[in-house]
């Protein structure tokens, strides 16, 4: 059971928008930057968002991130079938003195 | 080009040991935190451990404390994970990544299977 809570799954049609939430506490999201990763099993995770809302070079602006209080959100617009993957939030937990990942959210593009 | 290549995975019996290595190239290894992350079969990503640039700070997930040791050799551009007293629940693909949590660069992973 992760200290960061994500919905197990989300779905939307191609071209639509989806948001994935990540809920934590003051010891993690409340006081530390959040990153978001896209992962297809058997491949290396891909960084989508770092420091809450920054995109690495090469990540399209269809992907966005935000943080408010003890929650963070990943938004994906203009959904494509290629976006089908597992998405994870991650941050540092100051109480645990450890990194933490959310449980992951499986995105299905119908 | 940044490259991270893990090695050392394999099949090991419960209670056994294994040492994972991660060879880094394409960047100044000694200036970055490095991290190990794992994914057990059918499960999500789990942060395992990280180490500061000079090795002076190391952090671990509770489930591996006292059993796993992260280390690095900046002269060899290499990251290590010594895993002792292995358990079935340690079975996973282990990834090394650049950064405190894992950032833009990850290896392809090495599979560790703990089974009798």
CSV table of C-alpha atoms in Angstrom, one decimal:
chain,number,residue,atom,x,y,z
A,1,UNK,CA,0.0,0.0,0.0
A,2,UNK,CA,1.7,3.2,-1.2
A,3,UNK,CA,1.7,6.4,0.8
A,4,UNK,CA,0.7,8.1,-2.5
A,5,UNK,CA,-2.8,7.3,-3.8
A,6,UNK,CA,-3.7,7.1,-7.4
A,7,UNK,CA,-6.8,5.8,-9.1
A,8,UNK,CA,-6.1,2.3,-10.5
A,9,UNK,CA,-7.4,3.1,-13.9
A,10,UNK,CA,-8.7,5.9,-16.1
A,11,UNK,CA,-10.0,5.8,-19.6
A,12,UNK,CA,-11.1,8.2,-22.3
A,13,UNK,CA,-11.6,8.4,-26.1
A,14,UNK,CA,-8.9,9.4,-28.6
A,15,UNK,CA,-8.6,13.2,-28.7
A,16,UNK,CA,-10.1,13.7,-25.3
A,17,UNK,CA,-8.5,14.9,-22.1
A,18,UNK,CA,-7.8,12.9,-18.9
A,19,UNK,CA,-6.5,13.8,-15.5
A,20,UNK,CA,-4.7,11.5,-13.0
A,21,UNK,CA,-4.6,12.5,-9.4
A,22,UNK,CA,-2.0,11.6,-6.8
A,23,UNK,CA,-2.9,12.2,-3.2
A,24,UNK,CA,-0.4,12.3,-0.4
A,25,UNK,CA,0.3,14.1,2.8
A,26,UNK,CA,2.3,17.0,4.3
A,27,UNK,CA,5.4,14.8,4.6
A,28,UNK,CA,5.6,14.1,0.9
A,29,UNK,CA,3.6,16.0,-1.7
A,30,UNK,CA,2.8,18.8,0.7
A,31,UNK,CA,6.4,19.8,1.0
A,32,UNK,CA,8.3,18.2,-1.9
A,33,UNK,CA,8.3,18.4,-5.7
A,34,UNK,CA,6.4,15.8,-7.6
A,35,UNK,CA,7.5,13.9,-10.7
A,36,UNK,CA,5.4,11.9,-13.1
A,37,UNK,CA,6.5,8.8,-15.1
A,38,UNK,CA,5.0,6.9,-18.0
A,39,UNK,CA,5.8,3.2,-18.0
A,40,UNK,CA,5.2,0.3,-20.3
A,41,UNK,CA,6.1,-3.0,-18.7
A,42,UNK,CA,9.4,-4.3,-19.9
A,43,UNK,CA,10.7,-0.9,-20.8
A,44,UNK,CA,12.4,1.9,-18.9
A,45,UNK,CA,10.1,4.4,-17.2
A,46,UNK,CA,9.9,7.7,-19.0
A,47,UNK,CA,9.9,11.0,-17.2
A,48,UNK,CA,7.0,13.2,-18.2
A,49,UNK,CA,7.0,15.9,-15.5
A,50,UNK,CA,9.5,17.0,-12.9
A,51,UNK,CA,9.3,19.7,-10.2
A,52,UNK,CA,5.5,19.6,-10.3
A,53,UNK,CA,5.0,21.2,-13.7
A,54,UNK,CA,8.1,21.1,-15.8
A,55,UNK,CA,8.5,19.0,-18.9
A,56,UNK,CA,11.8,17.6,-20.0
A,57,UNK,CA,12.8,18.3,-23.6
A,58,UNK,CA,11.0,16.1,-26.1
A,59,UNK,CA,7.9,15.8,-24.0
A,60,UNK,CA,4.9,17.3,-25.8
A,61,UNK,CA,2.9,20.0,-24.2
A,62,UNK,CA,-0.1,17.7,-24.2
A,63,UNK,CA,1.3,16.6,-20.9
A,64,UNK,CA,1.0,18.9,-17.9
A,65,UNK,CA,1.4,18.8,-14.2
A,66,UNK,CA,0.3,20.7,-11.2
A,67,UNK,CA,0.5,20.5,-7.4
A,68,UNK,CA,-1.8,21.9,-4.8
A,69,UNK,CA,-1.6,21.2,-1.1
A,70,UNK,CA,-1.1,17.5,-0.6
A,71,UNK,CA,-2.2,16.5,-4.1
A,72,UNK,CA,-0.8,16.5,-7.6
A,73,UNK,CA,-2.4,16.1,-11.0
A,74,UNK,CA,-1.2,14.9,-14.3
A,75,UNK,CA,-3.2,16.1,-17.3
A,76,UNK,CA,-3.0,14.6,-20.8
A,77,UNK,CA,-4.9,16.3,-23.7
A,78,UNK,CA,-5.4,15.1,-27.2
A,79,UNK,CA,-5.2,11.5,-26.2
A,80,UNK,CA,-3.6,9.1,-28.6
A,81,UNK,CA,-3.6,5.3,-28.6
A,82,UNK,CA,0.1,5.5,-28.0
A,83,UNK,CA,-0.5,7.1,-24.6
A,84,UNK,CA,-1.9,3.8,-23.3
A,85,UNK,CA,0.5,3.0,-20.4
A,86,UNK,CA,0.9,3.0,-16.7
A,87,UNK,CA,1.4,6.4,-15.1
A,88,UNK,CA,3.1,7.0,-11.7
A,89,UNK,CA,3.6,9.9,-9.5
A,90,UNK,CA,6.7,10.1,-7.3
A,91,UNK,CA,8.1,12.3,-4.7
A,92,UNK,CA,10.3,12.4,-1.6
A,93,UNK,CA,8.8,11.6,1.8
A,94,UNK,CA,10.6,13.6,4.5
A,95,UNK,CA,9.2,11.5,7.3
A,96,UNK,CA,10.3,8.2,5.8
A,97,UNK,CA,13.5,9.7,4.4
A,98,UNK,CA,12.8,7.7,1.3
A,99,UNK,CA,11.4,8.1,-2.2
A,100,UNK,CA,7.9,7.0,-2.8
A,101,UNK,CA,5.9,6.1,-5.9
A,102,UNK,CA,2.1,6.1,-6.3
A,103,UNK,CA,0.5,2.8,-6.9
A,104,UNK,CA,0.2,3.6,-10.6
A,105,UNK,CA,-2.7,4.4,-12.9
A,106,UNK,CA,-3.5,2.4,-16.1
A,107,UNK,CA,-4.6,4.6,-18.9
A,108,UNK,CA,-6.8,3.1,-21.5
A,109,UNK,CA,-7.6,5.1,-24.7
A,110,UNK,CA,-10.9,3.6,-25.9
B,1,UNK,CA,24.5,10.0,-25.2
B,2,UNK,CA,23.5,9.1,-21.6
B,3,UNK,CA,23.6,5.3,-21.1
B,4,UNK,CA,22.8,3.3,-18.0
B,5,UNK,CA,23.4,-0.5,-18.2
B,6,UNK,CA,22.4,-2.8,-15.4
B,7,UNK,CA,23.9,-6.2,-14.9
B,8,UNK,CA,24.1,-8.9,-12.3
B,9,UNK,CA,20.6,-10.1,-12.1
B,10,UNK,CA,19.7,-13.8,-12.1
B,11,UNK,CA,18.1,-16.6,-10.2
B,12,UNK,CA,19.1,-16.9,-6.5
B,13,UNK,CA,17.7,-19.0,-3.7
B,14,UNK,CA,15.9,-17.5,-0.7
B,15,UNK,CA,18.5,-16.2,1.8
B,16,UNK,CA,21.1,-15.8,-0.9
B,17,UNK,CA,23.0,-12.8,-2.1
B,18,UNK,CA,23.4,-10.9,-5.4
B,19,UNK,CA,25.2,-7.8,-6.4
B,20,UNK,CA,23.8,-5.6,-9.1
B,21,UNK,CA,25.9,-3.2,-11.1
B,22,UNK,CA,25.0,-0.2,-13.2
B,23,UNK,CA,27.5,1.2,-15.7
B,24,UNK,CA,27.0,4.8,-16.5
B,25,UNK,CA,28.3,6.8,-19.5
B,26,UNK,CA,27.6,10.0,-21.4
B,27,UNK,CA,27.5,12.3,-18.4
B,28,UNK,CA,29.6,13.3,-15.3
B,29,UNK,CA,28.6,10.5,-13.0
B,30,UNK,CA,30.1,11.9,-9.9
B,31,UNK,CA,27.8,15.0,-10.0
B,32,UNK,CA,24.5,13.2,-9.8
B,33,UNK,CA,22.5,11.4,-7.2
B,34,UNK,CA,21.7,7.8,-8.3
B,35,UNK,CA,18.8,5.6,-7.6
B,36,UNK,CA,17.6,2.0,-7.7
B,37,UNK,CA,13.9,1.4,-8.5
B,38,UNK,CA,12.2,-2.0,-8.9
B,39,UNK,CA,9.1,-3.5,-10.3
B,40,UNK,CA,7.8,-6.9,-9.0
B,41,UNK,CA,5.8,-9.0,-11.4
B,42,UNK,CA,2.3,-7.6,-11.7
B,43,UNK,CA,3.1,-4.7,-9.3
B,44,UNK,CA,3.9,-1.0,-9.6
B,45,UNK,CA,7.2,0.8,-9.4
B,46,UNK,CA,8.9,0.8,-6.0
B,47,UNK,CA,11.7,3.1,-5.1
B,48,UNK,CA,14.5,1.1,-3.4
B,49,UNK,CA,17.5,3.2,-2.5
B,50,UNK,CA,19.5,6.2,-3.5
B,51,UNK,CA,23.0,7.6,-2.9
B,52,UNK,CA,24.4,11.1,-3.0
B,53,UNK,CA,27.1,12.2,-5.4
B,54,UNK,CA,30.0,11.5,-3.0
B,55,UNK,CA,28.4,8.5,-1.3
B,56,UNK,CA,28.0,10.4,2.0
B,57,UNK,CA,24.2,9.9,2.2
B,58,UNK,CA,22.3,6.8,1.4
B,59,UNK,CA,18.6,6.1,1.9
B,60,UNK,CA,16.5,2.9,1.7
B,61,UNK,CA,12.9,1.8,1.6
B,62,UNK,CA,12.1,0.1,4.9
B,63,UNK,CA,11.6,-3.3,3.4
B,64,UNK,CA,15.3,-3.6,2.4
B,65,UNK,CA,17.0,-1.8,5.3
B,66,UNK,CA,19.7,-4.0,6.8
B,67,UNK,CA,19.7,-6.3,3.8
B,68,UNK,CA,20.6,-4.1,0.8
B,69,UNK,CA,23.5,-1.8,0.5
B,70,UNK,CA,23.8,0.9,-2.2
B,71,UNK,CA,27.3,2.1,-3.2
B,72,UNK,CA,29.1,3.8,-6.0
B,73,UNK,CA,32.5,4.0,-7.5
B,74,UNK,CA,32.9,7.4,-9.2
B,75,UNK,CA,36.3,6.5,-10.7
B,76,UNK,CA,34.6,3.6,-12.5
B,77,UNK,CA,31.3,5.5,-13.2
B,78,UNK,CA,29.4,2.6,-11.6
B,79,UNK,CA,26.5,2.2,-9.2
B,80,UNK,CA,26.0,-1.0,-7.2
B,81,UNK,CA,23.3,-2.7,-5.1
B,82,UNK,CA,24.5,-5.4,-2.8
B,83,UNK,CA,21.5,-7.6,-1.9
B,84,UNK,CA,21.7,-10.0,1.0
B,85,UNK,CA,19.2,-12.2,2.7
B,86,UNK,CA,17.0,-12.2,-0.4
B,87,UNK,CA,13.3,-13.1,-0.1
B,88,UNK,CA,10.7,-14.1,-2.6
B,89,UNK,CA,9.2,-10.6,-2.5
B,90,UNK,CA,12.5,-9.2,-3.8
B,91,UNK,CA,11.8,-10.8,-7.1
B,92,UNK,CA,11.6,-7.9,-9.5
B,93,UNK,CA,13.1,-6.1,-12.4
B,94,UNK,CA,15.7,-3.6,-10.9
B,95,UNK,CA,16.3,-0.4,-12.7
B,96,UNK,CA,19.1,2.1,-12.0
B,97,UNK,CA,18.3,5.8,-12.7
B,98,UNK,CA,19.9,9.1,-12.6
B,99,UNK,CA,18.6,11.5,-10.0
B,100,UNK,CA,17.2,11.3,-6.5
B,101,UNK,CA,14.0,9.7,-7.5
B,102,UNK,CA,14.8,8.6,-11.0
B,103,UNK,CA,14.8,11.3,-13.6
B,104,UNK,CA,15.1,11.4,-17.4
B,105,UNK,CA,17.6,8.6,-17.7
B,106,UNK,CA,17.0,5.0,-16.7
B,107,UNK,CA,18.6,1.7,-17.6
B,108,UNK,CA,16.6,-1.1,-19.2
B,109,UNK,CA,16.6,-3.2,-16.0
B,110,UNK,CA,17.9,-6.5,-14.8
B,111,UNK,CA,15.7,-9.3,-13.6
B,112,UNK,CA,16.2,-10.8,-10.1
B,113,UNK,CA,14.3,-13.9,-9.3
B,114,UNK,CA,14.4,-15.3,-5.8
B,115,UNK,CA,13.2,-18.9,-5.8
B,116,UNK,CA,14.2,-22.3,-4.6
